[in-house]
Amino acid sequence: MTQDIQHTSALSRFFALLKQSLKGENIDFTQGSIRRAVILLAIPMMLEMAMESVFALVDLYFVGHLENSSFAVQTVGLTESVLSVVYSIAIGMSMAATAVVARRIGEKDPVSASKAGMQAIIIAVAVNVVLAIFGLIYATDILILMGSSEESAIFGTPFMRIMMGGSFIIMLLFLFNGIFRGAGNAAIAMRSLWIANLCNIILCTILVPNMGLTGAAIATTIGRSIGVLYQLYNLFNGKGILKVAASYFLPDWEQIKSLVKIAAPGVLQFVIASCSWIFLAELVATTGGDEGSAGYQSAIRIMMFFMLPAWGMSGAAATLVGQNLGAKLVDRAERSVFVTAKFSVSYMAIIMVICLLAADPMMWFFTNNAQVHDIAVEAIRILSAGYIFYGIGMVLLNAFNGAGDTKTPTWVNFFGFWIIQIPLAYVLAKHFNWGPTGVFWAIPIAETFMTIISFILFRRGKWKKVEV
């Protein structure tokens, strides 16, 4: 009887926390239970990132059932690989915004936090204009350079142009959410992705049957745009801890210089990773053909669907580290990272088992091409071997970023991706003639190495002394 009461009590406490996390409140995360703080931040952040990954899965589902499914799936995957450069800039800037906003919130200075966030937006939009123009002009050439056949590249050009032309929307979506996360209000970030995804799904069901691959690009861009409008509403309605005025968008060159100093290594850290993934995509395309490329891209979409929630969970560590360092609570900042890492390991262990057991039926849902299916299943099972290490590594790297130490993850990524992953993938795929399988194995091996190095550097504690 006592155990039943305790079980009911624990369950009711969990649902109370869940309700509070989804509601989104102004909470002081520098006080109280660390486990409670991690849960309140992690739940909406995980759901936010799950929604971000749903964009790719929705596109994959709809285009995977088109007549030229191998061309369509390959185009979506290769375009996402190129867009990863945009993601890199967006994530790098959002990390800088999260670190500075979280530090100012920890110092109880919300006005400076709001100003810093708006200056980050000025930088990001200015940079993205150049990338968008480049993508619009050279869409076909980019797809061919990535390993696509000429026929497939011509087929996918409209999709690439729409996605690259609307890439500034991706930039804003990431950056606004980074600002909300730094302020500790992850629920708004989560809801913006819910709204964007719901619109994307509705529009895909209408546009893809009539317009094919081009319809998927239009649906995704419009869906994300509606999500950005929701973010803007919450920034300017004056109800949250961040209160934005139009004057905050006037360039403050000292603030911009400070943000660039933090963001530059952060952007480089993700450009390094993105270039590695682009190289791997090209290597698979040249050794496995259109079907091999489509299978690999399908597997990566599945992997990211499961990985992005873990990335969201690691975002809790970034916010807690930033706010607690701002409040001069260094030990609490460190404990927050280890508590988050324990949650991440539990989640990734469950996902690893699911991927190993359910890869085969999972892929039949997304493609009707047997060869694409078989390659994707092999990739999913190999990639899942490193999931637990991925989970720990993401928490540690985001902890560095949350402290404003974006240089350490940059060096970790450089050695992990360019010194280990790329050479290993090339040797296994071409020298040992493993083809795409060699590329698949290089990924968990490199990620495991990066996690070990990250843990050693985290324990040294230099991140505790970074000023932002």
Short mmCIF file of C-alpha atoms in Angstrom, two decimals:
data_model
loop_
_atom_site.label_atom_id
_atom_site.label_comp_id
_atom_site.label_asym_id
_atom_site.label_seq_id
_atom_site.Cartn_x
_atom_site.Cartn_y
_atom_site.Cartn_z
CA MET A 1 0.00 0.00 0.00
CA THR A 2 2.83 2.38 0.97
CA GLN A 3 4.70 1.56 -2.25
CA ASP A 4 1.57 2.29 -4.31
CA ILE A 5 1.20 5.67 -2.61
CA GLN A 6 4.88 6.48 -3.21
CA HIS A 7 4.59 5.42 -6.87
CA THR A 8 1.49 7.58 -7.36
CA SER A 9 3.19 10.50 -5.63
CA ALA A 10 6.31 10.21 -7.83
CA LEU A 11 4.14 9.99 -10.96
CA SER A 12 2.12 13.04 -9.98
CA ARG A 13 5.33 15.01 -9.33
CA PHE A 14 6.64 14.05 -12.75
CA PHE A 15 3.44 15.15 -14.51
CA ALA A 16 3.51 18.41 -12.54
CA LEU A 17 7.07 19.01 -13.78
CA LEU A 18 6.06 18.07 -17.31
CA LYS A 19 3.17 20.56 -17.23
CA GLN A 20 5.42 23.29 -15.86
CA SER A 21 8.12 22.66 -18.48
CA LEU A 22 5.64 22.81 -21.36
CA LYS A 23 3.90 25.89 -19.99
CA GLY A 24 7.06 27.98 -19.98
CA GLU A 25 7.66 30.20 -16.95
CA ASN A 26 10.34 32.62 -15.80
CA ILE A 27 12.33 30.43 -13.40
CA ASP A 28 15.60 31.07 -11.56
CA PHE A 29 17.73 28.06 -12.51
CA THR A 30 20.58 29.13 -10.24
CA GLN A 31 18.64 27.86 -7.20
CA GLY A 32 16.89 24.67 -6.12
CA SER A 33 17.24 21.08 -7.33
CA ILE A 34 19.59 20.54 -10.27
CA ARG A 35 17.68 17.44 -11.42
CA ARG A 36 14.48 19.48 -11.46
CA ALA A 37 16.20 22.27 -13.42
CA VAL A 38 17.55 19.80 -15.99
CA ILE A 39 14.10 18.23 -16.47
CA LEU A 40 12.35 21.61 -16.79
CA LEU A 41 14.81 22.71 -19.47
CA ALA A 42 15.44 19.37 -21.19
CA ILE A 43 11.84 18.35 -21.91
CA PRO A 44 10.95 21.36 -24.11
CA MET A 45 14.44 21.40 -25.64
CA MET A 46 14.18 17.72 -26.58
CA LEU A 47 10.73 18.24 -28.06
CA GLU A 48 11.99 21.31 -29.93
CA MET A 49 14.85 19.36 -31.52
CA ALA A 50 12.57 16.41 -32.25
CA MET A 51 10.36 18.82 -34.17
CA GLU A 52 13.37 20.17 -36.08
CA SER A 53 14.25 16.62 -37.17
CA VAL A 54 10.63 15.98 -38.18
CA PHE A 55 11.09 18.48 -41.04
CA ALA A 56 13.55 16.15 -42.75
CA LEU A 57 11.50 13.02 -41.97
CA VAL A 58 8.30 14.52 -43.37
CA ASP A 59 10.12 15.48 -46.58
CA LEU A 60 11.73 12.02 -46.69
CA TYR A 61 8.37 10.28 -46.30
CA PHE A 62 6.57 12.25 -49.00
CA VAL A 63 9.38 12.33 -51.58
CA GLY A 64 10.34 8.70 -50.85
CA HIS A 65 7.07 7.64 -52.45
CA LEU A 66 7.43 9.75 -55.61
CA GLU A 67 8.03 8.08 -58.98
CA ASN A 68 11.74 9.03 -59.10
CA SER A 69 12.23 8.29 -55.42
CA SER A 70 15.99 7.64 -55.54
CA PHE A 71 16.57 11.02 -57.25
CA ALA A 72 14.20 12.78 -54.85
CA VAL A 73 15.61 11.25 -51.66
CA GLN A 74 19.17 11.91 -52.81
CA THR A 75 18.33 15.54 -53.60
CA VAL A 76 16.76 16.10 -50.18
CA GLY A 77 19.78 14.53 -48.48
CA LEU A 78 22.43 16.37 -50.49
CA THR A 79 20.58 19.67 -50.11
CA GLU A 80 20.44 19.12 -46.34
CA SER A 81 24.20 18.43 -46.42
CA VAL A 82 24.81 21.78 -48.15
CA LEU A 83 22.35 23.52 -45.84
CA SER A 84 24.41 22.18 -42.95
CA VAL A 85 26.77 25.10 -43.67
CA VAL A 86 23.83 27.43 -43.02
CA TYR A 87 22.97 25.37 -39.93
CA SER A 88 26.59 25.76 -38.80
CA ILE A 89 26.41 29.54 -38.92
CA ALA A 90 22.96 29.52 -37.32
CA ILE A 91 24.00 27.16 -34.53
CA GLY A 92 27.29 28.98 -33.97
CA MET A 93 25.51 32.31 -33.64
CA SER A 94 22.76 30.78 -31.49
CA MET A 95 25.41 29.32 -29.17
CA ALA A 96 26.99 32.75 -28.77
CA ALA A 97 23.55 34.24 -28.13
CA THR A 98 22.70 31.48 -25.63
CA ALA A 99 26.02 31.91 -23.77
CA VAL A 100 25.79 35.71 -23.52
CA VAL A 101 22.04 35.84 -22.79
CA ALA A 102 22.35 33.09 -20.14
CA ARG A 103 25.31 34.87 -18.49
CA ARG A 104 23.43 38.20 -18.39
CA ILE A 105 20.30 36.50 -17.03
CA GLY A 106 22.46 34.85 -14.33
CA GLU A 107 23.76 38.32 -13.49
CA LYS A 108 20.12 39.53 -13.26
CA ASP A 109 20.53 41.95 -16.20
CA PRO A 110 17.69 41.13 -18.67
CA VAL A 111 18.05 44.40 -20.61
CA SER A 112 21.63 43.59 -21.63
CA ALA A 113 20.49 40.04 -22.41
CA SER A 114 17.83 41.35 -24.81
CA LYS A 115 20.24 43.75 -26.53
CA ALA A 116 22.83 40.99 -27.03
CA GLY A 117 20.25 38.72 -28.63
CA MET A 118 19.18 41.32 -31.17
CA GLN A 119 22.77 42.14 -32.14
CA ALA A 120 23.31 38.43 -32.87
CA ILE A 121 20.39 38.56 -35.32
CA ILE A 122 21.97 41.47 -37.23
CA ILE A 123 25.20 39.48 -37.71
CA ALA A 124 23.47 36.27 -38.76
CA VAL A 125 21.17 37.84 -41.36
CA ALA A 126 24.03 39.82 -42.92
CA VAL A 127 26.14 36.66 -43.38
CA ASN A 128 23.26 34.56 -44.70
CA VAL A 129 22.39 36.91 -47.58
CA VAL A 130 25.63 35.93 -49.33
CA LEU A 131 25.00 32.20 -48.93
CA ALA A 132 21.42 32.45 -50.18
CA ILE A 133 22.46 34.26 -53.38
CA PHE A 134 25.23 31.72 -54.02
CA GLY A 135 22.81 28.81 -53.59
CA LEU A 136 20.24 30.34 -55.94
CA ILE A 137 22.76 30.84 -58.74
CA TYR A 138 24.77 27.62 -58.49
CA ALA A 139 22.15 25.08 -57.34
CA THR A 140 22.73 22.53 -60.14
CA ASP A 141 26.53 22.79 -59.96
CA ILE A 142 26.46 22.26 -56.19
CA LEU A 143 24.44 19.03 -56.51
CA ILE A 144 26.82 17.68 -59.20
CA LEU A 145 29.82 18.65 -57.07
CA MET A 146 28.27 16.68 -54.20
CA GLY A 147 28.31 13.49 -56.30
CA SER A 148 24.84 13.59 -57.82
CA SER A 149 24.43 12.40 -61.42
CA GLU A 150 23.62 15.15 -63.93
CA GLU A 151 20.10 13.81 -64.44
CA SER A 152 19.46 13.73 -60.69
CA ALA A 153 20.96 17.22 -60.24
CA ILE A 154 18.71 18.76 -62.90
CA PHE A 155 15.72 17.02 -61.30
CA GLY A 156 16.57 18.46 -57.87
CA THR A 157 17.60 22.00 -58.86
CA PRO A 158 14.25 23.71 -58.05
CA PHE A 159 14.27 22.08 -54.58
CA MET A 160 17.82 23.28 -53.92
CA ARG A 161 17.05 26.83 -55.07
CA ILE A 162 13.97 27.20 -52.89
CA MET A 163 15.69 25.78 -49.82
CA MET A 164 18.84 27.90 -50.24
CA GLY A 165 16.81 31.02 -51.08
CA GLY A 166 14.80 30.61 -47.89
CA SER A 167 17.80 29.69 -45.75
CA PHE A 168 17.63 32.98 -43.83
CA ILE A 169 14.39 31.63 -42.30
CA ILE A 170 16.37 28.63 -40.97
CA MET A 171 18.92 31.08 -39.57
CA LEU A 172 16.29 33.10 -37.73
CA LEU A 173 14.49 30.03 -36.41
CA PHE A 174 17.69 28.68 -34.82
CA LEU A 175 18.88 32.04 -33.54
CA PHE A 176 15.63 33.14 -31.91
CA ASN A 177 15.37 29.76 -30.20
CA GLY A 178 18.95 30.10 -28.94
CA ILE A 179 17.97 33.43 -27.37
CA PHE A 180 14.89 31.93 -25.71
CA ARG A 181 16.94 28.98 -24.40
CA GLY A 182 19.58 31.30 -22.94
CA ALA A 183 16.81 33.15 -21.10
CA GLY A 184 15.62 29.81 -19.70
CA ASN A 185 12.32 29.82 -21.62
CA ALA A 186 12.75 26.70 -23.75
CA ALA A 187 8.97 26.23 -24.02
CA ILE A 188 8.60 29.10 -26.52
CA ALA A 189 11.41 27.61 -28.64
CA MET A 190 9.62 24.26 -28.56
CA ARG A 191 6.23 25.68 -29.51
CA SER A 192 7.67 27.58 -32.49
CA LEU A 193 8.90 24.26 -33.94
CA TRP A 194 5.54 22.58 -33.23
CA ILE A 195 3.73 25.27 -35.17
CA ALA A 196 6.24 25.19 -38.02
CA ASN A 197 6.03 21.40 -38.33
CA LEU A 198 2.26 21.26 -38.22
CA CYS A 199 2.11 23.78 -41.07
CA ASN A 200 4.77 21.82 -42.99
CA ILE A 201 2.85 18.53 -42.69
CA ILE A 202 -0.43 20.11 -43.80
CA LEU A 203 1.21 21.86 -46.74
CA CYS A 204 3.15 18.73 -47.79
CA THR A 205 -0.07 16.72 -48.04
CA ILE A 206 -1.46 19.42 -50.34
CA LEU A 207 1.59 20.43 -52.41
CA VAL A 208 3.73 17.28 -52.85
CA PRO A 209 1.08 15.20 -54.70
CA ASN A 210 0.59 18.09 -57.15
CA MET A 211 4.06 19.64 -57.36
CA GLY A 212 6.37 16.77 -56.39
CA LEU A 213 9.77 17.60 -54.87
CA THR A 214 9.30 21.34 -55.42
CA GLY A 215 6.14 21.22 -53.31
CA ALA A 216 8.12 19.78 -50.40
CA ALA A 217 10.56 22.71 -50.52
CA ILE A 218 7.74 25.28 -50.61
CA ALA A 219 5.92 23.57 -47.72
CA THR A 220 9.05 23.45 -45.55
CA THR A 221 9.96 27.10 -46.18
CA ILE A 222 6.44 28.38 -45.48
CA GLY A 223 6.18 26.20 -42.33
CA ARG A 224 9.43 27.55 -40.92
CA SER A 225 8.40 31.12 -41.77
CA ILE A 226 5.24 30.77 -39.70
CA GLY A 227 7.37 29.48 -36.81
CA VAL A 228 9.55 32.61 -37.04
CA LEU A 229 6.46 34.86 -36.95
CA TYR A 230 5.43 33.14 -33.70
CA GLN A 231 8.90 33.80 -32.25
CA LEU A 232 8.72 37.47 -33.20
CA TYR A 233 5.33 37.78 -31.52
CA ASN A 234 6.77 36.41 -28.25
CA LEU A 235 9.80 38.69 -28.42
CA PHE A 236 7.75 41.85 -28.85
CA ASN A 237 4.68 41.17 -26.69
CA GLY A 238 6.53 42.29 -23.53
CA LYS A 239 5.34 39.38 -21.36
CA GLY A 240 8.60 37.40 -21.03
CA ILE A 241 11.84 38.10 -19.20
CA LEU A 242 13.24 39.42 -22.51
CA LYS A 243 11.65 42.70 -23.52
CA VAL A 244 12.74 43.90 -26.96
CA ALA A 245 12.60 47.43 -28.33
CA ALA A 246 13.18 48.47 -31.94
CA SER A 247 16.29 50.42 -30.85
CA TYR A 248 17.99 47.15 -29.90
CA PHE A 249 18.32 46.38 -33.63
CA LEU A 250 20.60 49.39 -34.21
CA PRO A 251 24.19 48.10 -34.60
CA ASP A 252 26.23 48.22 -31.39
CA TRP A 253 29.74 47.58 -32.69
CA GLU A 254 31.25 46.74 -29.31
CA GLN A 255 28.53 44.18 -28.64
CA ILE A 256 28.85 42.81 -32.18
CA LYS A 257 32.61 42.45 -31.74
CA SER A 258 32.10 40.59 -28.46
CA LEU A 259 29.53 38.23 -30.02
CA VAL A 260 31.69 37.54 -33.07
CA LYS A 261 34.59 36.65 -30.78
CA ILE A 262 32.44 33.93 -29.19
CA ALA A 263 30.53 32.95 -32.33
CA ALA A 264 33.48 32.65 -34.75
CA PRO A 265 34.95 29.50 -33.13
CA GLY A 266 31.39 28.22 -32.65
CA VAL A 267 30.60 28.65 -36.34
CA LEU A 268 33.97 27.11 -37.26
CA GLN A 269 33.27 24.18 -34.97
CA PHE A 270 30.11 23.32 -36.89
CA VAL A 271 31.57 24.20 -40.31
CA ILE A 272 34.27 21.63 -39.56
CA ALA A 273 31.61 19.05 -38.76
CA SER A 274 29.45 20.05 -41.76
CA CYS A 275 32.34 19.83 -44.22
CA SER A 276 33.11 16.37 -42.87
CA TRP A 277 29.50 15.26 -43.42
CA ILE A 278 29.56 16.79 -46.92
CA PHE A 279 32.72 14.82 -47.71
CA LEU A 280 31.16 11.61 -46.40
CA ALA A 281 28.01 12.21 -48.48
CA GLU A 282 30.16 12.70 -51.60
CA LEU A 283 32.24 9.59 -50.77
CA VAL A 284 29.11 7.45 -50.40
CA ALA A 285 27.63 8.86 -53.63
CA THR A 286 30.78 8.06 -55.64
CA THR A 287 31.26 4.55 -54.20
CA GLY A 288 27.60 3.54 -53.84
CA GLY A 289 25.83 5.31 -56.72
CA ASP A 290 22.41 7.00 -56.52
CA GLU A 291 20.88 4.13 -54.52
CA GLY A 292 23.80 4.04 -52.08
CA SER A 293 23.58 7.80 -51.62
CA ALA A 294 19.80 7.67 -51.11
CA GLY A 295 20.17 4.86 -48.55
CA TYR A 296 22.85 6.74 -46.62
CA GLN A 297 20.84 9.98 -46.64
CA SER A 298 17.77 8.10 -45.41
CA ALA A 299 19.78 6.58 -42.55
CA ILE A 300 21.21 9.97 -41.61
CA ARG A 301 17.69 11.44 -41.46
CA ILE A 302 16.64 8.63 -39.09
CA MET A 303 19.80 9.10 -37.04
CA MET A 304 19.19 12.84 -36.71
CA PHE A 305 15.58 12.27 -35.73
CA PHE A 306 16.82 10.38 -32.66
CA MET A 307 19.98 12.45 -32.11
CA LEU A 308 18.45 15.93 -32.15
CA PRO A 309 16.37 15.33 -29.00
CA ALA A 310 19.62 14.33 -27.26
CA TRP A 311 21.14 17.55 -28.62
CA GLY A 312 18.17 19.38 -27.14
CA MET A 313 18.81 17.71 -23.79
CA SER A 314 22.44 18.80 -23.93
CA GLY A 315 21.16 22.35 -24.46
CA ALA A 316 19.95 22.21 -20.86
CA ALA A 317 23.58 21.85 -19.80
CA ALA A 318 24.53 24.93 -21.86
CA THR A 319 21.83 27.09 -20.26
CA LEU A 320 22.58 25.87 -16.72
CA VAL A 321 26.32 26.34 -17.12
CA GLY A 322 25.87 29.86 -18.49
CA GLN A 323 23.39 31.03 -15.86
CA ASN A 324 25.25 29.46 -12.93
CA LEU A 325 28.60 30.88 -14.02
CA GLY A 326 26.88 34.27 -14.27
CA ALA A 327 25.68 33.81 -10.68
CA LYS A 328 29.26 32.75 -9.63
CA LEU A 329 28.05 29.22 -8.78
CA VAL A 330 30.86 27.26 -10.47
CA ASP A 331 30.36 23.96 -8.61
CA ARG A 332 26.64 23.99 -9.41
CA ALA A 333 27.46 24.57 -13.08
CA GLU A 334 29.72 21.50 -13.11
CA ARG A 335 27.19 19.29 -11.30
CA SER A 336 24.55 20.33 -13.82
CA VAL A 337 26.64 18.85 -16.64
CA PHE A 338 27.02 15.45 -14.97
CA VAL A 339 23.32 15.25 -14.10
CA THR A 340 22.42 16.07 -17.72
CA ALA A 341 24.93 13.47 -19.00
CA LYS A 342 23.24 10.73 -16.93
CA PHE A 343 19.86 11.54 -18.48
CA SER A 344 21.42 11.58 -21.95
CA VAL A 345 23.04 8.16 -21.52
CA SER A 346 19.71 6.63 -20.47
CA TYR A 347 17.93 8.11 -23.49
CA MET A 348 20.58 7.09 -26.03
CA ALA A 349 20.76 3.52 -24.68
CA ILE A 350 17.03 3.10 -25.35
CA ILE A 351 17.39 4.59 -28.84
CA MET A 352 20.30 2.26 -29.64
CA VAL A 353 18.17 -0.81 -28.86
CA ILE A 354 15.26 0.54 -30.93
CA CYS A 355 17.50 1.17 -33.96
CA LEU A 356 19.15 -2.25 -33.79
CA LEU A 357 15.82 -4.07 -33.58
CA ALA A 358 13.52 -1.94 -35.73
CA ALA A 359 15.74 -0.66 -38.55
CA ASP A 360 14.24 -3.00 -41.15
CA PRO A 361 10.50 -2.19 -40.75
CA MET A 362 11.35 1.45 -40.07
CA MET A 363 12.96 1.91 -43.48
CA TRP A 364 10.14 0.19 -45.41
CA PHE A 365 7.93 3.00 -44.11
CA PHE A 366 10.16 5.62 -45.76
CA THR A 367 11.05 3.98 -49.09
CA ASN A 368 9.69 1.47 -51.57
CA ASN A 369 13.11 0.90 -53.20
CA ALA A 370 14.61 -2.43 -51.99
CA GLN A 371 18.24 -1.45 -52.65
CA VAL A 372 17.88 1.90 -50.88
CA HIS A 373 16.19 0.08 -47.99
CA ASP A 374 18.99 -2.47 -47.53
CA ILE A 375 21.77 0.12 -47.54
CA ALA A 376 19.87 2.34 -45.10
CA VAL A 377 19.27 -0.56 -42.67
CA GLU A 378 22.97 -1.44 -42.66
CA ALA A 379 23.89 2.20 -42.03
CA ILE A 380 21.39 2.63 -39.17
CA ARG A 381 22.66 -0.47 -37.36
CA ILE A 382 26.32 0.51 -37.66
CA LEU A 383 25.71 4.13 -36.65
CA SER A 384 23.71 3.08 -33.57
CA ALA A 385 26.80 1.35 -32.14
CA GLY A 386 28.09 4.72 -30.93
CA TYR A 387 24.87 6.28 -29.66
CA ILE A 388 25.80 6.25 -25.96
CA PHE A 389 29.10 7.99 -26.71
CA TYR A 390 27.28 10.51 -28.91
CA GLY A 391 24.99 11.35 -26.00
CA ILE A 392 27.80 12.02 -23.53
CA GLY A 393 29.87 13.93 -26.08
CA MET A 394 27.03 16.29 -26.98
CA VAL A 395 26.46 17.24 -23.34
CA LEU A 396 30.16 17.96 -22.77
CA LEU A 397 30.57 20.02 -25.95
CA ASN A 398 27.44 22.05 -25.20
CA ALA A 399 28.71 22.65 -21.67
CA PHE A 400 31.85 24.27 -23.12
CA ASN A 401 29.69 26.35 -25.48
CA GLY A 402 27.36 27.42 -22.67
CA ALA A 403 30.37 28.71 -20.75
CA GLY A 404 31.42 30.75 -23.78
CA ASP A 405 34.41 28.46 -24.40
CA THR A 406 33.67 27.77 -28.08
CA LYS A 407 37.35 27.19 -28.93
CA THR A 408 37.67 23.84 -27.13
CA PRO A 409 34.82 22.11 -29.05
CA THR A 410 36.27 23.56 -32.27
CA TRP A 411 39.60 21.79 -31.69
CA VAL A 412 37.82 18.59 -30.65
CA ASN A 413 35.78 18.67 -33.87
CA PHE A 414 38.85 19.41 -35.97
CA PHE A 415 40.79 16.39 -34.71
CA GLY A 416 37.77 14.12 -34.52
CA PHE A 417 36.30 14.86 -37.93
CA TRP A 418 39.25 15.89 -40.12
CA ILE A 419 42.12 13.92 -38.60
CA ILE A 420 40.22 10.72 -37.79
CA GLN A 421 36.79 10.47 -39.48
CA ILE A 422 37.58 11.71 -43.01
CA PRO A 423 40.88 9.80 -43.51
CA LEU A 424 39.43 6.64 -41.93
CA ALA A 425 36.30 6.79 -44.11
CA TYR A 426 38.41 7.28 -47.26
CA VAL A 427 40.79 4.42 -46.46
CA LEU A 428 38.02 1.98 -45.56
CA ALA A 429 35.78 2.94 -48.50
CA LYS A 430 38.42 3.06 -51.25
CA HIS A 431 41.67 1.40 -50.14
CA PHE A 432 39.96 -1.60 -48.52
CA ASN A 433 37.05 -1.47 -51.01
CA TRP A 434 34.37 -1.45 -48.28
CA GLY A 435 32.45 1.23 -50.16
CA PRO A 436 29.65 2.92 -48.18
CA THR A 437 30.09 0.40 -45.32
CA GLY A 438 33.55 1.85 -44.61
CA VAL A 439 32.04 5.32 -44.35
CA PHE A 440 29.39 4.05 -41.94
CA TRP A 441 32.00 2.54 -39.59
CA ALA A 442 34.18 5.67 -39.56
CA ILE A 443 31.37 7.68 -37.94
CA PRO A 444 30.96 5.86 -34.56
CA ILE A 445 34.73 5.34 -34.28
CA ALA A 446 35.43 9.07 -34.63
CA GLU A 447 32.55 10.08 -32.33
CA THR A 448 33.81 7.76 -29.58
CA PHE A 449 37.27 9.32 -29.77
CA MET A 450 35.80 12.84 -29.57
CA THR A 451 33.78 11.97 -26.45
CA ILE A 452 36.86 10.64 -24.63
CA ILE A 453 38.88 13.77 -25.46
CA SER A 454 35.98 16.03 -24.44
CA PHE A 455 35.71 14.36 -21.03
CA ILE A 456 39.45 14.80 -20.36
CA LEU A 457 39.32 18.49 -21.30
CA PHE A 458 36.15 19.09 -19.28
CA ARG A 459 37.76 17.68 -16.13
CA ARG A 460 40.69 20.08 -16.53
CA GLY A 461 38.22 22.92 -15.89
CA LYS A 462 39.56 25.78 -18.00
CA TRP A 463 35.99 26.48 -19.15
CA LYS A 464 35.19 27.74 -15.63
CA LYS A 465 37.36 30.84 -16.12
CA VAL A 466 36.02 32.08 -19.46
CA GLU A 467 34.68 35.66 -19.48
CA VAL A 468 31.83 36.66 -21.84
#
